[in-house]
PDB file of C-alpha atoms in Angstrom:
ATOM      1  CA  MET A   1     -14.174  30.982  -5.828  1.00  0.00           C
ATOM      2  CA  LYS A   2     -12.310  27.937  -4.531  1.00  0.00           C
ATOM      3  CA  LYS A   3     -10.468  25.979  -7.238  1.00  0.00           C
ATOM      4  CA  LEU A   4     -11.942  22.609  -8.199  1.00  0.00           C
ATOM      5  CA  PHE A   5      -9.559  19.825  -7.150  1.00  0.00           C
ATOM      6  CA  LYS A   6      -9.126  17.342 -10.003  1.00  0.00           C
ATOM      7  CA  ILE A   7      -8.128  13.694  -9.564  1.00  0.00           C
ATOM      8  CA  LEU A   8      -7.040  11.491 -12.471  1.00  0.00           C
ATOM      9  CA  VAL A   9      -7.420   7.702 -12.255  1.00  0.00           C
ATOM     10  CA  PRO A  10      -5.852   5.627 -15.071  1.00  0.00           C
ATOM     11  CA  PHE A  11      -8.171   2.630 -15.477  1.00  0.00           C
ATOM     12  CA  ASP A  12      -7.679  -0.597 -17.414  1.00  0.00           C
ATOM     13  CA  PHE A  13     -10.506  -2.728 -15.887  1.00  0.00           C
ATOM     14  CA  SER A  14      -8.024  -4.898 -13.958  1.00  0.00           C
ATOM     15  CA  ASP A  15      -8.277  -5.899 -10.291  1.00  0.00           C
ATOM     16  CA  THR A  16      -5.370  -3.543  -9.663  1.00  0.00           C
ATOM     17  CA  ALA A  17      -7.255  -0.603 -11.171  1.00  0.00           C
ATOM     18  CA  ASN A  18     -10.428  -1.503  -9.281  1.00  0.00           C
ATOM     19  CA  ASN A  19      -8.501  -1.574  -6.015  1.00  0.00           C
ATOM     20  CA  ALA A  20      -7.049   1.862  -6.766  1.00  0.00           C
ATOM     21  CA  LEU A  21     -10.535   3.170  -7.553  1.00  0.00           C
ATOM     22  CA  ASN A  22     -11.826   1.886  -4.212  1.00  0.00           C
ATOM     23  CA  TYR A  23      -8.967   3.763  -2.532  1.00  0.00           C
ATOM     24  CA  VAL A  24     -10.019   6.915  -4.373  1.00  0.00           C
ATOM     25  CA  LYS A  25     -13.636   6.510  -3.218  1.00  0.00           C
ATOM     26  CA  ASN A  26     -12.492   6.440   0.401  1.00  0.00           C
ATOM     27  CA  PHE A  27     -10.041   9.268  -0.161  1.00  0.00           C
ATOM     28  CA  VAL A  28     -12.584  11.591  -1.734  1.00  0.00           C
ATOM     29  CA  ALA A  29     -15.596  10.650   0.419  1.00  0.00           C
ATOM     30  CA  ASP A  30     -18.126  13.489   0.136  1.00  0.00           C
ATOM     31  CA  ASP A  31     -15.809  16.326  -0.845  1.00  0.00           C
ATOM     32  CA  LEU A  32     -17.949  18.218  -3.338  1.00  0.00           C
ATOM     33  CA  ASN A  33     -14.982  20.297  -4.437  1.00  0.00           C
ATOM     34  CA  THR A  34     -13.296  17.253  -6.013  1.00  0.00           C
ATOM     35  CA  GLU A  35     -13.795  15.939  -9.542  1.00  0.00           C
ATOM     36  CA  ILE A  36     -12.699  12.422 -10.568  1.00  0.00           C
ATOM     37  CA  ILE A  37     -11.630  11.690 -14.145  1.00  0.00           C
ATOM     38  CA  LEU A  38     -11.290   8.052 -15.239  1.00  0.00           C
ATOM     39  CA  VAL A  39      -8.986   7.499 -18.223  1.00  0.00           C
ATOM     40  CA  TYR A  40      -8.585   4.376 -20.341  1.00  0.00           C
ATOM     41  CA  VAL A  41      -5.734   4.294 -22.881  1.00  0.00           C
ATOM     42  CA  ASN A  42      -5.137   1.730 -25.611  1.00  0.00           C
ATOM     43  CA  GLU A  43      -2.838   1.697 -28.628  1.00  0.00           C
ATOM     44  CA  ILE A  44      -5.591   0.193 -30.809  1.00  0.00           C
ATOM     45  CA  ASP A  45      -9.252   1.028 -31.293  1.00  0.00           C
ATOM     46  CA  ASP A  46     -11.437  -0.590 -28.655  1.00  0.00           C
ATOM     47  CA  GLU A  47     -15.124  -0.179 -29.438  1.00  0.00           C
ATOM     48  CA  GLN A  48     -16.244  -1.685 -26.145  1.00  0.00           C
ATOM     49  CA  ALA A  49     -13.937   0.362 -23.950  1.00  0.00           C
ATOM     50  CA  GLU A  50     -16.092   3.489 -23.944  1.00  0.00           C
ATOM     51  CA  LYS A  51     -19.198   1.530 -22.884  1.00  0.00           C
ATOM     52  CA  LYS A  52     -17.285  -0.389 -20.219  1.00  0.00           C
ATOM     53  CA  LEU A  53     -15.689   2.743 -18.807  1.00  0.00           C
ATOM     54  CA  GLU A  54     -19.028   4.561 -18.833  1.00  0.00           C
ATOM     55  CA  ALA A  55     -20.508   1.705 -16.789  1.00  0.00           C
ATOM     56  CA  ILE A  56     -17.705   2.087 -14.255  1.00  0.00           C
ATOM     57  CA  ARG A  57     -18.285   5.844 -14.166  1.00  0.00           C
ATOM     58  CA  GLU A  58     -22.030   5.424 -13.633  1.00  0.00           C
ATOM     59  CA  GLU A  59     -21.482   2.959 -10.804  1.00  0.00           C
ATOM     60  CA  PHE A  60     -19.060   5.357  -9.123  1.00  0.00           C
ATOM     61  CA  GLN A  61     -21.381   8.323  -9.676  1.00  0.00           C
ATOM     62  CA  ALA A  62     -24.343   6.438  -8.218  1.00  0.00           C
ATOM     63  CA  HIS A  63     -22.577   6.238  -4.852  1.00  0.00           C
ATOM     64  CA  SER A  64     -20.806   9.588  -4.910  1.00  0.00           C
ATOM     65  CA  ARG A  65     -21.760  13.254  -4.696  1.00  0.00           C
ATOM     66  CA  ASN A  66     -18.675  14.165  -6.718  1.00  0.00           C
ATOM     67  CA  ASN A  67     -18.657  14.865 -10.421  1.00  0.00           C
ATOM     68  CA  VAL A  68     -17.167  11.854 -12.250  1.00  0.00           C
ATOM     69  CA  ARG A  69     -16.071  11.881 -15.909  1.00  0.00           C
ATOM     70  CA  ALA A  70     -14.688   9.206 -18.243  1.00  0.00           C
ATOM     71  CA  ILE A  71     -12.174   9.622 -21.078  1.00  0.00           C
ATOM     72  CA  VAL A  72     -11.061   7.008 -23.628  1.00  0.00           C
ATOM     73  CA  LYS A  73      -7.890   7.748 -25.599  1.00  0.00           C
ATOM     74  CA  LYS A  74      -6.027   5.938 -28.358  1.00  0.00           C
ATOM     75  CA  GLY A  75      -2.252   6.132 -28.086  1.00  0.00           C
ATOM     76  CA  LEU A  76       0.761   5.255 -25.946  1.00  0.00           C
ATOM     77  CA  LEU A  77       0.008   5.000 -22.234  1.00  0.00           C
ATOM     78  CA  GLN A  78       2.477   7.463 -20.731  1.00  0.00           C
ATOM     79  CA  ALA A  79       2.209  10.093 -23.454  1.00  0.00           C
ATOM     80  CA  SER A  80      -1.599   9.949 -23.397  1.00  0.00           C
ATOM     81  CA  LEU A  81      -1.820  10.206 -19.597  1.00  0.00           C
ATOM     82  CA  ILE A  82       0.592  13.146 -19.570  1.00  0.00           C
ATOM     83  CA  GLU A  83      -1.495  14.831 -22.286  1.00  0.00           C
ATOM     84  CA  VAL A  84      -4.693  14.440 -20.253  1.00  0.00           C
ATOM     85  CA  THR A  85      -2.929  15.568 -17.077  1.00  0.00           C
ATOM     86  CA  LYS A  86      -1.873  18.821 -18.739  1.00  0.00           C
ATOM     87  CA  ALA A  87      -5.117  19.439 -20.633  1.00  0.00           C
ATOM     88  CA  GLU A  88      -7.317  18.879 -17.594  1.00  0.00           C
ATOM     89  CA  LYS A  89      -4.925  20.608 -15.155  1.00  0.00           C
ATOM     90  CA  ILE A  90      -4.936  17.592 -12.879  1.00  0.00           C
ATOM     91  CA  ASP A  91      -3.982  18.131  -9.217  1.00  0.00           C
ATOM     92  CA  LEU A  92      -3.393  14.526  -8.159  1.00  0.00           C
ATOM     93  CA  ILE A  93      -3.141  11.130  -9.905  1.00  0.00           C
ATOM     94  CA  PHE A  94      -4.064   7.794  -8.320  1.00  0.00           C
ATOM     95  CA  MET A  95      -2.516   4.769 -10.015  1.00  0.00           C
ATOM     96  CA  GLY A  96      -2.756   1.114  -9.030  1.00  0.00           C
ATOM     97  CA  THR A  97       0.162  -1.243  -9.397  1.00  0.00           C
ATOM     98  CA  SER A  98       0.844  -4.928  -8.895  1.00  0.00           C
ATOM     99  CA  LEU A  99       3.837  -7.142  -8.205  1.00  0.00           C
ATOM    100  CA  VAL A 100       5.639  -8.788 -11.103  1.00  0.00           C
ATOM    101  CA  ASN A 101       6.856 -12.267 -10.122  1.00  0.00           C
ATOM    102  CA  ASN A 102       6.230 -11.254  -6.486  1.00  0.00           C
ATOM    103  CA  LYS A 103       9.311  -9.032  -6.569  1.00  0.00           C
ATOM    104  CA  LYS A 104       8.925  -5.661  -8.233  1.00  0.00           C
ATOM    105  CA  LEU A 105       5.881  -3.588  -9.043  1.00  0.00           C
ATOM    106  CA  ASN A 106       4.598  -2.966 -12.531  1.00  0.00           C
ATOM    107  CA  THR A 107       7.182  -1.019 -14.550  1.00  0.00           C
ATOM    108  CA  ASN A 108       4.511   1.145 -16.205  1.00  0.00           C
ATOM    109  CA  THR A 109       3.847   2.773 -12.847  1.00  0.00           C
ATOM    110  CA  SER A 110       7.430   2.963 -11.571  1.00  0.00           C
ATOM    111  CA  SER A 111       8.563   4.671 -14.773  1.00  0.00           C
ATOM    112  CA  PHE A 112       5.501   6.923 -15.049  1.00  0.00           C
ATOM    113  CA  VAL A 113       6.105   8.516 -11.633  1.00  0.00           C
ATOM    114  CA  LEU A 114       9.456   9.791 -12.920  1.00  0.00           C
ATOM    115  CA  VAL A 115       8.136  11.536 -16.019  1.00  0.00           C
ATOM    116  CA  VAL A 116       4.754  12.991 -15.075  1.00  0.00           C
ATOM    117  CA  ASP A 117       4.738  16.566 -13.796  1.00  0.00           C
ATOM    118  CA  CYS A 118       2.022  16.001 -11.208  1.00  0.00           C
ATOM    119  CA  PRO A 119       1.790  14.481  -7.719  1.00  0.00           C
ATOM    120  CA  ILE A 120       0.841  10.815  -7.897  1.00  0.00           C
ATOM    121  CA  ILE A 121      -0.292   8.270  -5.301  1.00  0.00           C
ATOM    122  CA  VAL A 122       0.672   4.682  -6.118  1.00  0.00           C
ATOM    123  CA  ILE A 123      -1.625   2.062  -4.569  1.00  0.00           C
ATOM    124  CA  PRO A 124      -0.319  -1.525  -4.351  1.00  0.00           C
ATOM    125  CA  LYS A 125      -2.822  -4.103  -5.569  1.00  0.00           C
ATOM    126  CA  ASP A 126      -3.272  -5.889  -2.237  1.00  0.00           C
ATOM    127  CA  TYR A 127      -3.589  -2.758  -0.117  1.00  0.00           C
ATOM    128  CA  GLU A 128      -7.214  -2.751   1.017  1.00  0.00           C
ATOM    129  CA  ASN A 129      -7.559  -1.220   4.481  1.00  0.00           C
ATOM    130  CA  PHE A 130      -7.917   2.498   3.804  1.00  0.00           C
ATOM    131  CA  LYS A 131      -6.529   4.685   6.551  1.00  0.00           C
ATOM    132  CA  ILE A 132      -4.409   7.848   6.543  1.00  0.00           C
ATOM    133  CA  LYS A 133      -3.419   8.756  10.079  1.00  0.00           C
ATOM    134  CA  LYS A 134       0.374   8.614   9.816  1.00  0.00           C
ATOM    135  CA  ILE A 135       2.427   9.842   6.851  1.00  0.00           C
ATOM    136  CA  ALA A 136       6.183   9.459   6.376  1.00  0.00           C
ATOM    137  CA  LEU A 137       7.726  12.237   4.268  1.00  0.00           C
ATOM    138  CA  VAL A 138      11.065  11.183   2.744  1.00  0.00           C
ATOM    139  CA  ILE A 139      13.440  14.005   1.760  1.00  0.00           C
ATOM    140  CA  GLY A 140      17.107  14.197   0.800  1.00  0.00           C
ATOM    141  CA  GLU A 141      19.980  16.214   2.243  1.00  0.00           C
ATOM    142  CA  ASP A 142      19.440  19.034  -0.245  1.00  0.00           C
ATOM    143  CA  LEU A 143      17.655  22.269   0.538  1.00  0.00           C
ATOM    144  CA  ILE A 144      13.950  22.375  -0.264  1.00  0.00           C
ATOM    145  CA  HIS A 145      13.839  25.296  -2.678  1.00  0.00           C
ATOM    146  CA  ASP A 146      10.080  25.432  -3.215  1.00  0.00           C
ATOM    147  CA  SER A 147       7.849  24.858  -0.187  1.00  0.00           C
ATOM    148  CA  LYS A 148       4.800  24.970  -2.471  1.00  0.00           C
ATOM    149  CA  LEU A 149       5.695  21.406  -3.460  1.00  0.00           C
ATOM    150  CA  LEU A 150       4.377  20.408  -0.042  1.00  0.00           C
ATOM    151  CA  GLY A 151       0.912  21.713  -0.933  1.00  0.00           C
ATOM    152  CA  VAL A 152      -0.668  18.361  -1.799  1.00  0.00           C
ATOM    153  CA  LEU A 153       0.864  16.737   1.271  1.00  0.00           C
ATOM    154  CA  LEU A 154      -0.633  19.480   3.415  1.00  0.00           C
ATOM    155  CA  GLN A 155      -4.029  18.939   1.814  1.00  0.00           C
ATOM    156  CA  VAL A 156      -3.874  15.208   2.496  1.00  0.00           C
ATOM    157  CA  ALA A 157      -2.726  15.702   6.091  1.00  0.00           C
ATOM    158  CA  ARG A 158      -5.414  18.314   6.697  1.00  0.00           C
ATOM    159  CA  ARG A 159      -8.133  16.191   5.090  1.00  0.00           C
ATOM    160  CA  PHE A 160      -7.452  13.223   7.371  1.00  0.00           C
ATOM    161  CA  LYS A 161      -5.894  15.029  10.352  1.00  0.00           C
ATOM    162  CA  ALA A 162      -2.783  12.923   9.791  1.00  0.00           C
ATOM    163  CA  LYS A 163       0.589  13.392  11.469  1.00  0.00           C
ATOM    164  CA  VAL A 164       3.674  13.684   9.235  1.00  0.00           C
ATOM    165  CA  HIS A 165       6.960  12.000  10.205  1.00  0.00           C
ATOM    166  CA  VAL A 166       9.929  13.476   8.296  1.00  0.00           C
ATOM    167  CA  LEU A 167      12.709  11.088   7.246  1.00  0.00           C
ATOM    168  CA  THR A 168      15.904  12.667   5.900  1.00  0.00           C
ATOM    169  CA  VAL A 169      17.933  10.253   3.760  1.00  0.00           C
ATOM    170  CA  LYS A 170      21.673  10.481   4.344  1.00  0.00           C
ATOM    171  CA  GLN A 171      23.857   9.240   1.492  1.00  0.00           C
ATOM    172  CA  GLU A 172      26.641   8.343   3.903  1.00  0.00           C
ATOM    173  CA  GLU A 173      26.438   7.040   7.453  1.00  0.00           C
ATOM    174  CA  ALA A 174      24.818   9.790   9.441  1.00  0.00           C
ATOM    175  CA  ASP A 175      26.179  11.289  12.663  1.00  0.00           C
ATOM    176  CA  TYR A 176      22.610  12.309  13.548  1.00  0.00           C
ATOM    177  CA  GLY A 177      23.600  15.902  14.098  1.00  0.00           C
ATOM    178  CA  TYR A 178      21.603  18.594  12.295  1.00  0.00           C
ATOM    179  CA  THR A 179      23.311  20.443   9.467  1.00  0.00           C
ATOM    180  CA  ILE A 180      22.311  23.978   8.493  1.00  0.00           C
ATOM    181  CA  VAL A 181      20.331  22.527   5.568  1.00  0.00           C
ATOM    182  CA  ASP A 182      18.600  20.021   7.866  1.00  0.00           C
ATOM    183  CA  GLU A 183      17.511  22.859  10.141  1.00  0.00           C
ATOM    184  CA  LYS A 184      16.280  24.986   7.255  1.00  0.00           C
ATOM    185  CA  ASN A 185      14.323  22.061   5.806  1.00  0.00           C
ATOM    186  CA  GLU A 186      12.774  21.251   9.165  1.00  0.00           C
ATOM    187  CA  ASN A 187      11.773  24.875   9.705  1.00  0.00           C
ATOM    188  CA  THR A 188      10.223  24.974   6.236  1.00  0.00           C
ATOM    189  CA  ILE A 189       8.287  21.762   6.830  1.00  0.00           C
ATOM    190  CA  MET A 190       7.163  22.782  10.332  1.00  0.00           C
ATOM    191  CA  TYR A 191       5.914  26.126   9.023  1.00  0.00           C
ATOM    192  CA  TYR A 192       4.199  24.721   5.954  1.00  0.00           C
ATOM    193  CA  LEU A 193       2.624  21.608   7.525  1.00  0.00           C
ATOM    194  CA  GLU A 194       1.418  23.500  10.593  1.00  0.00           C
ATOM    195  CA  ASP A 195       0.219  21.254  13.424  1.00  0.00           C
ATOM    196  CA  PHE A 196       0.389  18.154  11.235  1.00  0.00           C
ATOM    197  CA  TYR A 197       4.187  17.954  11.588  1.00  0.00           C
ATOM    198  CA  SER A 198       5.193  15.227  14.066  1.00  0.00           C
ATOM    199  CA  HIS A 199       8.975  14.785  14.228  1.00  0.00           C
ATOM    200  CA  HIS A 200      12.174  14.468  12.206  1.00  0.00           C
ATOM    201  CA  LEU A 201      14.728  11.649  12.052  1.00  0.00           C
ATOM    202  CA  PHE A 202      17.490  10.368   9.775  1.00  0.00           C
ATOM    203  CA  VAL A 203      17.729   7.259   7.597  1.00  0.00           C
ATOM    204  CA  ASP A 204      21.033   5.902   6.307  1.00  0.00           C
ATOM    205  CA  GLY A 205      22.755   2.630   5.509  1.00  0.00           C
ATOM    206  CA  PRO A 206      23.430   0.537   2.411  1.00  0.00           C
ATOM    207  CA  ASP A 207      19.750  -0.240   1.705  1.00  0.00           C
ATOM    208  CA  ILE A 208      17.692   2.929   2.106  1.00  0.00           C
ATOM    209  CA  PRO A 209      14.372   1.507   0.751  1.00  0.00           C
ATOM    210  CA  THR A 210      14.496  -1.375   3.234  1.00  0.00           C
ATOM    211  CA  SER A 211      15.178   1.062   6.084  1.00  0.00           C
ATOM    212  CA  ILE A 212      12.216   3.204   5.050  1.00  0.00           C
ATOM    213  CA  PHE A 213       9.890   0.216   4.744  1.00  0.00           C
ATOM    214  CA  LYS A 214      11.040  -1.108   8.125  1.00  0.00           C
ATOM    215  CA  TYR A 215      10.226   2.240   9.710  1.00  0.00           C
ATOM    216  CA  ALA A 216       6.839   2.310   7.958  1.00  0.00           C
ATOM    217  CA  GLU A 217       5.988  -1.132   9.301  1.00  0.00           C
ATOM    218  CA  GLU A 218       7.184  -0.469  12.838  1.00  0.00           C
ATOM    219  CA  LYS A 219       5.375   2.884  13.084  1.00  0.00           C
ATOM    220  CA  ASP A 220       2.216   1.755  11.264  1.00  0.00           C
ATOM    221  CA  ILE A 221       2.662   4.336   8.482  1.00  0.00           C
ATOM    222  CA  ASP A 222      -0.349   4.598   6.143  1.00  0.00           C
ATOM    223  CA  LEU A 223       1.238   6.659   3.361  1.00  0.00           C
ATOM    224  CA  ILE A 224       4.879   7.107   2.355  1.00  0.00           C
ATOM    225  CA  SER A 225       5.515  10.428   0.633  1.00  0.00           C
ATOM    226  CA  ILE A 226       8.705  11.349  -1.194  1.00  0.00           C
ATOM    227  CA  LEU A 227      10.032  14.695  -2.372  1.00  0.00           C
ATOM    228  CA  PRO A 228      12.446  13.606  -5.140  1.00  0.00           C
ATOM    229  CA  ARG A 229      15.905  15.177  -5.259  1.00  0.00           C
ATOM    230  CA  ASN A 230      15.357  16.090  -8.884  1.00  0.00           C
ATOM    231  CA  HIS A 231      13.485  19.160  -7.613  1.00  0.00           C
ATOM    232  CA  ALA A 232      16.682  20.580  -6.180  1.00  0.00           C
ATOM    233  CA  LYS A 233      18.705  23.077  -8.190  1.00  0.00           C
ATOM    234  CA  GLY A 234      22.074  22.710  -9.892  1.00  0.00           C
ATOM    235  CA  LYS A 235      24.523  19.936  -9.133  1.00  0.00           C
ATOM    236  CA  VAL A 236      22.409  18.293  -6.438  1.00  0.00           C
ATOM    237  CA  SER A 237      19.684  17.146  -8.837  1.00  0.00           C
ATOM    238  CA  SER A 238      19.354  13.396  -9.458  1.00  0.00           C
ATOM    239  CA  GLU A 239      17.437  10.978 -11.635  1.00  0.00           C
ATOM    240  CA  GLY A 240      15.028   9.887  -8.927  1.00  0.00           C
ATOM    241  CA  ALA A 241      16.673   6.523  -8.227  1.00  0.00           C
ATOM    242  CA  LEU A 242      15.168   6.306  -4.749  1.00  0.00           C
ATOM    243  CA  THR A 243      11.729   7.256  -6.053  1.00  0.00           C
ATOM    244  CA  LYS A 244      11.897   4.485  -8.630  1.00  0.00           C
ATOM    245  CA  ALA A 245      13.121   1.970  -6.047  1.00  0.00           C
ATOM    246  CA  LEU A 246      10.315   2.822  -3.631  1.00  0.00           C
ATOM    247  CA  SER A 247       7.633   2.721  -6.328  1.00  0.00           C
ATOM    248  CA  GLU A 248       8.826  -0.714  -7.450  1.00  0.00           C
ATOM    249  CA  VAL A 249       8.601  -2.521  -4.129  1.00  0.00           C
ATOM    250  CA  SER A 250       6.420  -0.545  -1.705  1.00  0.00           C
ATOM    251  CA  LYS A 251       3.559  -2.412  -0.052  1.00  0.00           C
ATOM    252  CA  THR A 252       2.311   0.872   1.400  1.00  0.00           C
ATOM    253  CA  PRO A 253       0.651   3.578  -0.745  1.00  0.00           C
ATOM    254  CA  LEU A 254       3.281   5.996  -2.024  1.00  0.00           C
ATOM    255  CA  LEU A 255       2.769   9.707  -2.729  1.00  0.00           C
ATOM    256  CA  VAL A 256       5.363  11.069  -5.140  1.00  0.00           C
ATOM    257  CA  ILE A 257       5.356  14.868  -4.938  1.00  0.00           C
ATOM    258  CA  ASP A 258       6.068  16.509  -8.268  1.00  0.00           C
TER     259      ASP A 258
END
């Protein structure tokens, strides 16, 4: 029997959360194999939260053929969401975020993507036109040791028949010649993403996030996906600085593969 695909949506009744939920509705459509779980977390008791979240669930369920559940938890936000993610065996998290002082995105989201052991799609508050036809996959110079990490990306590409552009980030100015690792990574991605793979290019320079966003704008990218370097083995692992930077300022939905 095919495994039920579970989506977690942290929800705090804000415009940002509502926008993320609308994105989820379009993403899921009529896929009966997908279950949506709405989660509200608060550090204090909130007697009205359960009723309010149930109303949101009912409204969603009324216009969806998917099973929709609601969970209210008391506790710290990140710890509680991680607990639910593990307990429910979540496959993908959708989390809305908004700009702080029109500069960086909400720190709850940008820090959460670094600690949760689950793929997560970050949806900027003002992103309204749902479309996934072009995806940019950002990888580092390190060898991809586990191709299974590309599983969610493959599912998304297959669901929307989207083409995947691969961007390899070079830490120093690139000579644009393929290294052995570049070739191995490209072969892995081509094999795993099947016909959804489009092409491969390099990104370098002093401001990598800006270069990625410029490419996304010029090529009309609908989803930026990143495979953090902290999945690599040994000395090449990092603390996900690029992931954090992208999640703080991206105006395009961002899929962090974990």
